[in-house]
Coordinates of C-alpha atoms (C1' of nucleotides) in Angstrom, one line a residue:
Chain A
M396 CA 126.4 104.3 82.3
E397 CA 128.0 107.3 83.9
H398 CA 125.5 107.7 86.7
R399 CA 123.4 105.2 88.4
L400 CA 120.1 106.7 89.3
T401 CA 118.9 106.2 92.9
N402 CA 115.4 105.2 93.8
S403 CA 114.6 108.7 95.0
E404 CA 116.0 110.3 91.8
V405 CA 113.8 108.0 89.7
A406 CA 110.8 108.8 91.8
E407 CA 111.6 112.5 91.6
I408 CA 111.5 112.3 87.8
L409 CA 108.1 110.6 87.9
Q410 CA 106.8 113.2 90.3
R411 CA 107.9 116.0 88.0
I412 CA 106.2 114.3 85.1
A413 CA 103.1 114.1 87.2
D414 CA 103.4 117.8 87.9
M415 CA 103.8 118.6 84.2
L416 CA 100.8 116.4 83.3
E417 CA 98.7 118.3 85.8
I418 CA 99.8 121.7 84.4
K419 CA 99.0 120.4 80.9
G420 CA 95.5 119.5 82.2
E421 CA 95.7 115.8 81.5
V422 CA 93.2 113.5 83.2
V423 CA 94.1 113.6 86.9
Y424 CA 94.3 109.8 87.1
K425 CA 97.3 109.8 84.8
S426 CA 99.4 111.9 87.1
L427 CA 98.0 110.0 90.0
A428 CA 99.4 106.9 88.4
Y429 CA 102.9 108.5 88.1
R430 CA 102.8 109.6 91.7
K431 CA 101.7 106.2 93.0
A432 CA 104.5 104.5 91.1
A433 CA 107.0 107.1 92.4
Q434 CA 105.8 106.4 96.0
N435 CA 106.3 102.7 95.6
I436 CA 109.7 103.1 94.2
V437 CA 110.8 105.1 97.2
G438 CA 109.3 102.5 99.5
L439 CA 110.9 99.6 97.6
G440 CA 113.6 98.9 100.2
R441 CA 116.0 97.8 97.5
D442 CA 117.8 99.3 94.6
I443 CA 115.6 99.7 91.6
N444 CA 118.5 99.1 89.4
E445 CA 118.7 95.6 90.7
V446 CA 114.9 95.1 90.1
W447 CA 115.5 96.3 86.6
A448 CA 118.4 94.0 86.0
E449 CA 116.2 91.1 87.1
G450 CA 113.6 92.2 84.7
K451 CA 111.1 92.6 87.5
L452 CA 110.0 96.2 87.1
R453 CA 106.4 95.2 86.5
D454 CA 106.4 93.6 90.0
I455 CA 106.5 97.1 91.5
P456 CA 102.9 98.0 92.4
G457 CA 101.6 100.8 90.2
V458 CA 104.0 100.0 87.4
G459 CA 102.2 98.7 84.3
E460 CA 103.3 98.2 80.8
A461 CA 103.8 101.9 79.9
L462 CA 105.7 102.8 83.0
A463 CA 107.9 99.7 82.9
K464 CA 108.9 100.7 79.4
K465 CA 109.7 104.3 80.5
L466 CA 111.6 103.1 83.5
D467 CA 113.6 100.7 81.4
E468 CA 114.6 103.5 79.1
L469 CA 115.5 105.7 82.1
L470 CA 117.6 103.1 83.9
R471 CA 119.3 101.8 80.8
T472 CA 120.2 105.1 79.3
G473 CA 119.9 107.6 82.1
R474 CA 117.5 109.6 80.0
L475 CA 113.8 109.5 79.2
Q476 CA 112.6 110.9 75.9
Y477 CA 109.0 111.4 77.1
Y478 CA 110.3 113.4 80.0
E479 CA 112.5 115.6 77.8
D480 CA 109.6 116.2 75.4
L481 CA 107.4 117.3 78.3
Q482 CA 110.1 119.6 79.5
E483 CA 110.1 121.2 76.1
E484 CA 106.4 121.8 76.4
I485 CA 106.3 122.8 80.1
P486 CA 109.5 124.6 81.3
D487 CA 111.0 123.6 84.6
G488 CA 110.5 127.1 85.8
V489 CA 106.7 126.7 85.5
V490 CA 106.8 123.5 87.5
S491 CA 108.8 125.3 90.2
L492 CA 105.8 127.6 90.8
L493 CA 103.9 124.6 92.4
A494 CA 106.2 124.9 95.4
I495 CA 104.2 128.1 96.3
P496 CA 101.4 127.4 98.8
E497 CA 98.1 128.4 97.2
V498 CA 99.5 127.8 93.7
G499 CA 98.4 124.6 92.1
P500 CA 98.6 123.4 88.5
K501 CA 95.8 125.6 87.2
T502 CA 97.2 128.8 88.7
A503 CA 100.8 127.9 87.6
K504 CA 99.5 127.5 84.1
L505 CA 97.6 130.8 84.3
L506 CA 100.6 132.7 85.7
W507 CA 102.9 131.3 83.0
E508 CA 100.5 131.8 80.0
R509 CA 99.3 135.3 81.0
L510 CA 102.3 136.8 82.7
G511 CA 105.1 134.7 81.4
A512 CA 106.1 133.8 85.0
M513 CA 108.9 131.2 85.0
S514 CA 110.1 131.4 88.6
V515 CA 108.9 132.1 92.1
A516 CA 110.7 135.5 91.9
D517 CA 108.7 136.4 88.7
V518 CA 105.4 135.7 90.5
E519 CA 106.6 137.7 93.6
R520 CA 107.4 140.7 91.4
A521 CA 104.1 140.4 89.5
A522 CA 102.1 140.1 92.8
E523 CA 103.9 143.1 94.3
A524 CA 103.0 145.1 91.1
G525 CA 99.4 144.1 91.6
R526 CA 99.2 142.3 88.3
L527 CA 97.8 139.0 89.7
R528 CA 94.5 140.5 90.6
Q529 CA 93.9 141.3 87.0
L530 CA 93.9 137.6 86.0
P531 CA 90.6 135.8 85.6
G532 CA 89.5 134.0 88.7
L533 CA 92.1 135.8 90.9
G534 CA 91.4 138.9 92.9
A535 CA 93.2 141.1 95.4
R536 CA 92.7 138.5 98.2
S537 CA 94.3 135.7 96.1
E538 CA 97.1 138.0 95.2
Q539 CA 97.8 138.6 98.8
R540 CA 97.6 134.9 99.7
I541 CA 100.0 134.0 97.0
L542 CA 102.4 136.7 98.2
E543 CA 102.1 135.3 101.7
G544 CA 102.7 131.8 100.3
I545 CA 105.9 133.0 98.7
R546 CA 107.1 134.6 101.9
A547 CA 106.3 131.4 103.8
L548 CA 108.1 129.4 101.2
N549 CA 111.2 131.6 101.5
R550 CA 111.4 131.2 105.2
R551 CA 110.2 127.6 105.5
S552 CA 112.9 125.3 107.0
S553 CA 111.4 122.4 105.0
R554 CA 110.6 119.4 107.3
I555 CA 111.8 119.0 110.8
S556 CA 112.8 115.9 112.6
L557 CA 110.3 113.8 114.5
G558 CA 112.3 114.4 117.7
M559 CA 111.9 118.2 117.4
A560 CA 108.2 118.0 116.4
W561 CA 107.0 115.5 119.0
P562 CA 107.5 117.5 122.2
V563 CA 106.0 120.6 120.6
A564 CA 102.9 118.7 119.6
I565 CA 102.5 117.0 123.0
E566 CA 102.6 120.5 124.6
L567 CA 99.8 121.8 122.3
L568 CA 97.7 118.7 122.8
D569 CA 98.0 119.1 126.6
Q570 CA 96.7 122.7 126.3
L571 CA 93.9 121.6 124.0
H572 CA 92.9 118.8 126.4
Q573 CA 92.5 121.4 129.2
L574 CA 90.0 123.4 127.2
Q575 CA 86.3 123.3 128.2
G576 CA 84.4 120.6 126.4
V577 CA 87.4 118.8 124.8
E578 CA 86.9 115.1 125.4
K579 CA 89.9 113.6 123.6
V580 CA 93.0 114.7 121.8
S581 CA 95.6 112.9 119.7
P582 CA 98.4 113.6 117.3
A583 CA 97.5 112.6 113.7
G584 CA 99.2 112.7 110.3
S585 CA 102.9 111.8 109.9
L586 CA 103.4 112.7 113.5
R587 CA 101.3 109.8 114.7
R588 CA 102.8 107.6 112.0
M589 CA 106.2 108.5 113.5
K590 CA 107.8 109.5 110.2
A591 CA 111.4 110.5 110.4
T592 CA 110.5 114.0 109.3
I593 CA 107.4 116.0 109.9
G594 CA 106.0 118.8 107.6
D595 CA 103.1 120.1 109.7
L596 CA 101.8 119.2 113.1
D597 CA 98.5 117.5 112.6
L598 CA 96.4 117.6 115.8
L599 CA 92.9 116.2 116.5
A600 CA 90.4 117.0 119.2
A601 CA 87.0 115.6 120.0
A602 CA 84.5 118.2 121.2
R603 CA 80.9 119.2 120.6
D604 CA 81.5 122.9 120.0
G605 CA 84.3 123.0 117.5
E606 CA 83.9 126.7 116.9
S607 CA 85.0 127.6 120.5
V608 CA 87.9 125.1 120.4
T609 CA 89.4 126.4 117.2
A610 CA 88.9 129.9 118.5
A611 CA 90.8 129.1 121.6
F612 CA 93.5 127.3 119.7
V613 CA 94.4 130.2 117.5
R614 CA 95.0 132.3 120.6
F615 CA 97.5 129.8 122.2
P616 CA 100.7 131.7 123.1
Q617 CA 102.8 129.5 120.7
V618 CA 100.7 130.9 117.7
A619 CA 102.4 133.5 115.6
E620 CA 99.9 133.7 112.7
V621 CA 96.5 132.3 111.8
V622 CA 96.3 130.9 108.3
L623 CA 92.7 129.8 108.4
Q624 CA 90.0 129.2 110.9
G625 CA 86.6 127.5 110.6
P626 CA 84.2 125.6 112.9
T627 CA 86.0 122.2 112.3
K628 CA 89.6 123.2 111.5
A629 CA 92.2 125.8 112.0
T630 CA 95.7 126.2 110.6
V631 CA 98.3 128.3 112.4
V632 CA 102.0 129.1 112.1
L633 CA 103.8 128.8 115.4
H634 CA 106.5 131.2 116.6
N635 CA 109.1 128.4 115.9
G636 CA 108.0 128.4 112.2
L637 CA 106.1 125.1 112.4
Q638 CA 102.7 124.9 110.9
A639 CA 100.0 123.2 113.0
D640 CA 96.6 122.0 111.7
L641 CA 93.9 121.3 114.2
R642 CA 90.7 119.4 113.4
V643 CA 87.8 119.2 115.8
L644 CA 85.1 116.5 115.5
P645 CA 82.3 115.2 117.8
R646 CA 83.2 112.3 120.0
E647 CA 81.0 109.8 118.2
R648 CA 83.0 110.4 115.1
W649 CA 86.4 110.2 116.8
G650 CA 87.4 106.8 115.3
S651 CA 86.8 107.7 111.7
A652 CA 88.3 111.2 112.2
L653 CA 91.5 109.8 113.8
Q654 CA 91.8 107.1 111.2
Y655 CA 91.3 109.6 108.4
F656 CA 93.7 112.3 109.6
T657 CA 96.4 109.8 110.5
G658 CA 96.7 108.8 106.9
S659 CA 98.8 108.2 105.1
K660 CA 96.8 109.5 102.1
E661 CA 97.8 106.4 100.2
H662 CA 96.7 104.1 102.9
N663 CA 93.3 105.9 103.1
V664 CA 92.8 105.7 99.3
S665 CA 93.3 102.0 99.5
L666 CA 91.0 101.7 102.4
R667 CA 88.3 103.6 100.6
G668 CA 88.7 101.2 97.7
L669 CA 87.9 98.3 100.0
A670 CA 85.0 100.2 101.4
Q671 CA 83.6 100.9 98.0
A672 CA 83.8 97.2 97.1
R673 CA 81.4 96.6 100.0
G674 CA 79.1 99.3 98.9
L675 CA 80.3 101.7 101.6
S676 CA 81.6 105.2 101.4
L677 CA 84.2 106.2 103.9
S678 CA 85.1 109.7 105.1
E679 CA 86.4 111.4 108.2
Y680 CA 82.7 111.4 109.5
G681 CA 82.2 107.7 109.2
Y682 CA 80.7 105.2 106.7
R683 CA 77.8 105.8 104.5
R684 CA 75.7 103.2 102.7
D685 CA 73.3 105.2 100.5
S686 CA 71.7 107.6 103.0
E687 CA 72.4 105.4 106.1
E688 CA 75.2 106.6 108.3
I689 CA 77.5 104.3 110.3
L690 CA 79.5 106.1 112.9
C691 CA 82.8 104.9 114.2
P692 CA 83.5 106.2 117.7
E693 CA 86.8 104.2 117.9
E694 CA 89.4 103.7 115.2
E695 CA 89.0 99.9 115.5
D696 CA 85.5 100.3 114.2
V697 CA 86.7 101.7 111.0
Y698 CA 88.9 98.7 110.3
R699 CA 86.4 96.1 111.7
L700 CA 83.7 97.2 109.3
L701 CA 86.0 96.2 106.5
G702 CA 86.8 92.9 108.2
L703 CA 90.3 94.0 109.2
P704 CA 92.1 94.1 112.5
W705 CA 93.3 97.5 113.7
I706 CA 96.5 98.5 111.9
P707 CA 99.2 100.3 113.9
P708 CA 99.7 103.8 112.6
E709 CA 103.4 103.2 111.8
L710 CA 102.5 100.7 109.2
R711 CA 99.9 102.9 107.3
E712 CA 102.0 103.7 104.3
D713 CA 100.2 101.5 101.8
R714 CA 103.3 99.3 101.7
G715 CA 101.4 96.0 102.0
E716 CA 99.9 96.5 105.4
I717 CA 96.3 96.2 104.2
L718 CA 96.9 92.9 102.4
A719 CA 98.8 91.7 105.5
A720 CA 95.8 92.7 107.7
E721 CA 93.4 90.9 105.4
E722 CA 95.6 87.7 105.5
G723 CA 96.0 88.0 109.3
R724 CA 99.7 88.4 109.1
L725 CA 100.3 91.8 110.5
P726 CA 103.6 91.8 112.5
D727 CA 103.5 92.0 116.3
L728 CA 105.5 95.2 116.4
V729 CA 108.3 95.8 118.8
E730 CA 107.5 98.2 121.7
V731 CA 109.6 100.4 123.9
A732 CA 108.6 98.1 126.8
D733 CA 110.3 95.2 125.0
I734 CA 113.7 96.9 125.1
R735 CA 115.9 95.4 127.8
G736 CA 119.0 97.4 127.3
D737 CA 120.9 99.9 125.1
L738 CA 123.9 98.6 123.1
H739 CA 125.3 102.0 122.1
S740 CA 126.2 104.9 124.4
H741 CA 129.0 107.3 125.1
T742 CA 130.5 108.8 128.3
D743 CA 132.8 111.7 129.1
W744 CA 135.7 109.3 128.5
S745 CA 135.2 110.2 124.8
D746 CA 132.7 112.7 123.5
G747 CA 129.8 112.1 125.9
V748 CA 128.9 114.6 128.6
A749 CA 128.0 112.2 131.5
S750 CA 130.2 109.9 133.6
V751 CA 130.1 106.1 133.3
E752 CA 128.3 106.1 136.7
A753 CA 125.7 108.6 135.7
M754 CA 124.9 106.7 132.4
A755 CA 124.6 103.5 134.3
E756 CA 122.2 105.0 136.8
G757 CA 120.2 106.6 134.0
A758 CA 119.9 103.3 132.2
E759 CA 118.9 101.4 135.3
A760 CA 116.3 104.1 136.1
L761 CA 114.7 103.3 132.7
G762 CA 114.3 99.8 133.8
Y763 CA 117.0 98.4 131.6
E764 CA 118.9 95.2 132.5
Y765 CA 122.1 96.2 130.9
L766 CA 123.9 99.1 129.1
V767 CA 126.8 98.9 126.8
I768 CA 129.3 101.7 127.2
S769 CA 130.7 102.1 123.7
D770 CA 133.0 105.0 123.6
H771 CA 134.8 106.0 120.4
T772 CA 138.1 104.4 119.4
R773 CA 141.3 106.4 118.9
A774 CA 141.1 107.1 115.2
L775 CA 138.1 109.4 115.8
G776 CA 140.3 112.2 117.3
V777 CA 137.6 114.8 117.1
A778 CA 135.5 112.7 119.5
N779 CA 138.4 112.1 121.8
G780 CA 138.6 108.4 120.8
L781 CA 140.3 106.1 123.3
S782 CA 143.4 104.0 123.1
P783 CA 143.5 100.4 124.1
E784 CA 145.2 101.4 127.3
R785 CA 142.4 103.9 128.2
F786 CA 139.8 101.3 127.5
R787 CA 141.6 98.9 129.9
E788 CA 141.4 101.6 132.6
Q789 CA 137.8 102.1 131.8
R790 CA 137.2 98.4 132.1
K791 CA 138.4 98.5 135.7
L792 CA 135.9 101.3 136.5
I793 CA 133.1 99.3 134.9
D794 CA 134.1 96.2 136.8
R795 CA 133.9 98.2 140.1
I796 CA 130.5 99.6 139.2
N797 CA 129.2 96.1 138.4
A798 CA 130.7 94.7 141.6
R799 CA 128.4 96.9 143.7
S800 CA 125.2 96.8 141.5
R801 CA 122.5 94.3 141.8
G802 CA 120.5 93.1 138.8
F803 CA 121.8 95.7 136.5
R804 CA 124.9 95.2 134.4
L805 CA 127.3 97.4 132.5
L806 CA 129.0 95.9 129.5
Q807 CA 132.1 97.4 128.0
G808 CA 132.0 97.9 124.3
C809 CA 133.4 100.4 121.9
E810 CA 132.3 102.2 118.8
L811 CA 135.0 101.0 116.5
E812 CA 136.1 103.3 113.8
I813 CA 135.9 101.9 110.3
C814 CA 138.8 104.0 108.9
A815 CA 138.7 105.7 105.6
D816 CA 141.4 103.5 104.2
G817 CA 139.3 100.4 104.9
S818 CA 141.1 99.2 108.0
L819 CA 139.6 98.8 111.4
D820 CA 140.9 100.9 114.2
F821 CA 141.9 98.0 116.5
P822 CA 143.4 94.7 115.8
D823 CA 141.5 91.5 116.6
E824 CA 143.3 90.8 119.8
V825 CA 142.2 94.2 121.2
L826 CA 138.7 93.8 119.9
A827 CA 138.5 90.4 121.7
Q828 CA 138.7 92.2 125.0
F829 CA 135.3 94.0 124.6
D830 CA 132.0 92.5 125.5
L831 CA 130.4 94.0 122.4
V832 CA 131.7 95.9 119.4
V833 CA 129.7 98.5 117.4
A834 CA 131.6 99.4 114.2
S835 CA 130.7 102.6 112.4
V836 CA 131.9 104.9 109.6
H837 CA 132.5 108.5 110.5
S838 CA 134.9 109.6 107.8
G839 CA 135.2 109.2 104.0
L840 CA 131.4 109.3 103.8
R841 CA 131.6 110.6 100.3
Q842 CA 133.6 107.7 98.9
E843 CA 132.4 106.0 95.9
R844 CA 130.0 103.1 96.3
E845 CA 132.4 100.2 95.9
K846 CA 135.0 101.6 98.2
I847 CA 132.7 102.5 101.1
T848 CA 130.8 99.3 100.7
E849 CA 133.9 97.2 100.9
R850 CA 134.9 99.0 104.1
V851 CA 131.7 98.1 105.8
L852 CA 131.7 94.6 104.5
K853 CA 135.1 94.0 106.0
A854 CA 133.7 95.1 109.4
V855 CA 130.6 92.8 108.9
R856 CA 132.8 89.9 108.3
N857 CA 135.0 90.4 111.3
P858 CA 133.8 88.0 114.0
H859 CA 134.5 90.5 116.7
V860 CA 132.2 93.1 115.3
D861 CA 128.7 92.5 116.6
V862 CA 126.7 95.6 115.4
I863 CA 127.1 98.0 112.5
G864 CA 126.3 101.5 113.7
H865 CA 124.3 104.1 111.7
L866 CA 125.0 102.4 108.4
T867 CA 124.4 105.1 105.9
G868 CA 125.6 108.1 107.9
R869 CA 122.8 110.3 106.9
L870 CA 121.9 113.4 108.9
L871 CA 118.4 114.5 108.1
G872 CA 118.3 117.9 106.4
Q873 CA 122.1 118.1 106.5
R874 CA 123.8 115.2 104.9
E875 CA 122.7 112.7 102.4
P876 CA 123.3 109.0 103.1
S877 CA 126.6 107.7 101.8
A878 CA 126.7 105.7 98.6
V879 CA 127.0 102.4 100.6
D880 CA 125.3 99.4 99.0
V881 CA 122.8 98.8 101.7
E882 CA 121.5 95.6 100.0
A883 CA 124.9 94.1 99.9
V884 CA 125.6 94.9 103.5
L885 CA 122.2 93.5 104.6
Q886 CA 122.8 90.3 102.7
E887 CA 126.2 89.8 104.2
A888 CA 124.9 90.6 107.7
A889 CA 122.2 88.0 107.3
R890 CA 124.9 85.5 106.4
T891 CA 127.3 86.4 109.3
G892 CA 124.6 87.1 111.9
T893 CA 125.9 90.6 112.5
A894 CA 123.3 93.0 113.8
I895 CA 122.5 96.2 112.0
E896 CA 121.7 99.2 114.2
V897 CA 118.6 101.3 114.1
N898 CA 120.1 104.5 115.5
G899 CA 117.5 106.5 117.4
I900 CA 119.1 109.9 117.3
P901 CA 116.3 112.0 115.7
D902 CA 118.7 113.4 113.0
R903 CA 119.9 110.0 112.1
L904 CA 117.2 107.3 112.3
D905 CA 119.6 105.1 110.4
L906 CA 118.7 102.5 109.1
D907 CA 115.6 104.1 107.8
D908 CA 112.2 102.4 107.8
V909 CA 112.3 101.2 104.2
H910 CA 115.7 99.5 104.6
I911 CA 114.6 98.0 107.9
Q912 CA 111.7 96.4 106.2
R913 CA 114.2 94.9 103.7
A914 CA 116.5 93.8 106.5
I915 CA 113.5 92.0 108.2
E916 CA 112.8 90.2 104.9
L917 CA 116.4 89.0 104.7
G918 CA 116.3 87.9 108.3
V919 CA 118.9 90.4 109.5
L920 CA 119.0 91.0 113.3
L921 CA 118.5 94.6 114.4
S922 CA 119.8 96.5 117.3
I923 CA 117.8 99.6 118.3
D924 CA 120.2 102.1 120.0
S925 CA 120.0 105.5 121.5
D926 CA 123.6 106.3 120.8
A927 CA 123.2 108.5 123.9
H928 CA 125.9 111.1 124.7
S929 CA 124.0 112.2 127.8
V930 CA 121.5 110.7 130.3
E931 CA 118.6 112.6 128.7
A932 CA 119.5 111.4 125.3
F933 CA 118.5 107.8 126.3
R934 CA 115.0 108.8 125.2
A935 CA 116.1 108.7 121.6
M936 CA 115.4 105.0 122.0
S937 CA 111.7 105.7 121.5
Y938 CA 112.4 107.2 118.1
G939 CA 114.5 104.3 117.2
V940 CA 111.7 101.9 118.2
A941 CA 109.2 104.0 116.2
T942 CA 111.4 103.7 113.2
A943 CA 111.8 100.0 113.6
R944 CA 108.0 99.6 113.9
R945 CA 107.7 101.6 110.6
G946 CA 110.0 98.9 109.2
W947 CA 107.7 96.1 110.4
A948 CA 110.1 94.9 113.1
S949 CA 108.9 92.6 115.9
A950 CA 110.7 92.0 119.2
A951 CA 112.1 88.7 118.1
Q952 CA 114.1 90.5 115.4
V953 CA 115.7 93.0 117.8
L954 CA 118.8 91.9 119.7
N955 CA 118.3 94.2 122.6
T956 CA 114.9 92.8 123.5
R957 CA 116.8 89.8 124.8
S958 CA 117.6 89.3 128.4
L959 CA 121.1 89.8 129.6
H960 CA 121.6 86.1 129.7
E961 CA 120.3 85.6 126.2
L962 CA 122.4 88.5 125.0
Q963 CA 125.5 87.0 126.6
L964 CA 124.8 83.6 125.0
W965 CA 124.5 85.3 121.6
L966 CA 127.8 87.1 122.1
R967 CA 129.5 84.0 123.1
R968 CA 128.3 82.1 120.1
R969 CA 129.5 84.8 117.9
G970 CA 133.0 84.0 119.0
G971 CA 133.9 87.4 120.5
A972 CA 135.0 87.7 124.1
S973 CA 132.7 87.9 127.2
Chain B
dG141 C1' 98.4 105.2 83.4
dC142 C1' 96.8 101.2 86.3
dC143 C1' 94.0 97.4 87.2
dG144 C1' 90.2 93.4 87.6
dT145 C1' 85.2 88.0 93.6
dT146 C1' 81.5 94.0 89.5
dT147 C1' 85.1 94.8 84.7
dT148 C1' 90.5 93.9 79.5
dC149 C1' 87.0 99.0 79.4
dG150 C1' 85.6 102.1 82.6
dG151 C1' 86.2 103.0 86.6
dC152 C1' 89.8 105.3 89.6
dC153 C1' 88.3 108.9 97.6
dC154 C1' 86.3 112.5 100.0
dG155 C1' 85.4 116.9 102.2
dA156 C1' 86.8 121.8 104.3
dC157 C1' 88.0 126.3 103.3
dT158 C1' 88.5 130.3 100.5
dG159 C1' 87.7 133.6 97.1
dT160 C1' 85.4 135.3 93.3
dT161 C1' 81.9 133.1 92.7
dT162 C1' 75.5 134.1 91.0
dT163 C1' 76.4 127.9 91.7
dC164 C1' 81.6 126.9 91.6
dA165 C1' 86.7 126.2 90.9
dG166 C1' 91.0 125.7 93.0
dT167 C1' 93.9 124.1 96.6
dC168 C1' 95.0 121.3 100.3
dG169 C1' 95.3 117.3 103.0

DNA sequence: GCCGTTTTCGGCCCGACTGTTTTCAGTCG
């Protein structure tokens, strides 16, 4: 096989098939089935090629006989006849029209059949020429909306990182909370589930008079444009280009509303399935049994009526959390308060902006017991990597700071370069001098799978290496993850006891949630780090913790929830220095 | 196309908003 398809490539093909089936006008449940399977393949946590090789495709939820057969053909040959036949019937250009807001499968088909539109640009031209309003079911207003949709599409900067979205949302929620009659506010949607990237800001408010709240909301200074506005919801585009959706519900329906709008959609679908089995119908307004209404003022009420414990939002991706809740084996998720120290940080000795002293003070102010200063090693010239001699000097400074501090302790580490040629930047005798070593790849990220995997495995097997930093090297929206065989690294890390980092920098969040869940399954120890290059950047820890929670991690599985003493014991047993 | 303490066939979640509609279809989340 010339190219091994990744999970997301396979899922993408299934999603496109679903798109084409919708345009064809097939029964909706068929395309839903394709989408569900695609979702589960993305959330698999392991390489679908391996699942295929084991003959276990049918074990993937949502994959039945027909899909297993198609996936087998796709993974075996790299092609899928069914998909190619569909492409003959529905050109890719028609599918691409679905990217336009306001254009769904019905409209796409109409535009294609009646106007021959095969691209977004075709639709834009037709709309500008006033030809859309002549189509059945469309009028001048629809034409205008579609045109606006295309303009929004052209300027849309896709999804933004959680770290960018979160502060913006909190500010809007603060303003909402100050409005007359607003009793409660909360983030909802992917924001509340702490997904790595956020499409729209979903905001929720409890108030009796929704009309006045949405009216005030659309006049907030951050708002550039009002997309829609009604008595219970409003959608706006902010000056920074983000879209924000606000929903307003009365206080007595807060629980069901918050649950509903937090999603995920898949989680909610499964939940409604459970409700139905009990003769209940669930919506954002509460439960209904025939004509009787059951209100849920708190989110716990929604779950309790189904006999379930409250499920943390980070788990609500329909990746087994409902079954786990039913069986009483939901994980006790790690929290920011569990974190006792940070194992990865930089100072102005390499590419950080703060002094060792300032970083130490910052970490102590956060209530940490310890901080590992882990500046870059010499091979990373662009980051002013340090030589062994410079590290020895830095050690003296760290010793001095420790000598005058009480309770808090600095440890000296390094972020050891895993060089492109597969070597480690320092020999073992130098590595033995550090309290803790984080080893990371910063170069040769485009190497082929075997080569880059072998580099990382070498670091995992080195007894002086304690943590593998940002394993895949992905930068959200900028750089795809490297081809590294995550499964192989995780398995080896489970064997050697090496910790794998969950890097909290919002653009990284690496490992990602799906692989964290797999790491937990394999018993791999995690280290949640801020990788801070400044004092303010310590706060990235919270995004790292959120990502670990999304991967079902509990405190026991996270190295830096341990006390200084326990950490030092762990380091000593690993055979490194300290 | 999937799936089964209702079922191997017949279900498959629910509602807001908008526009072109004389009662509803399409899109979105």
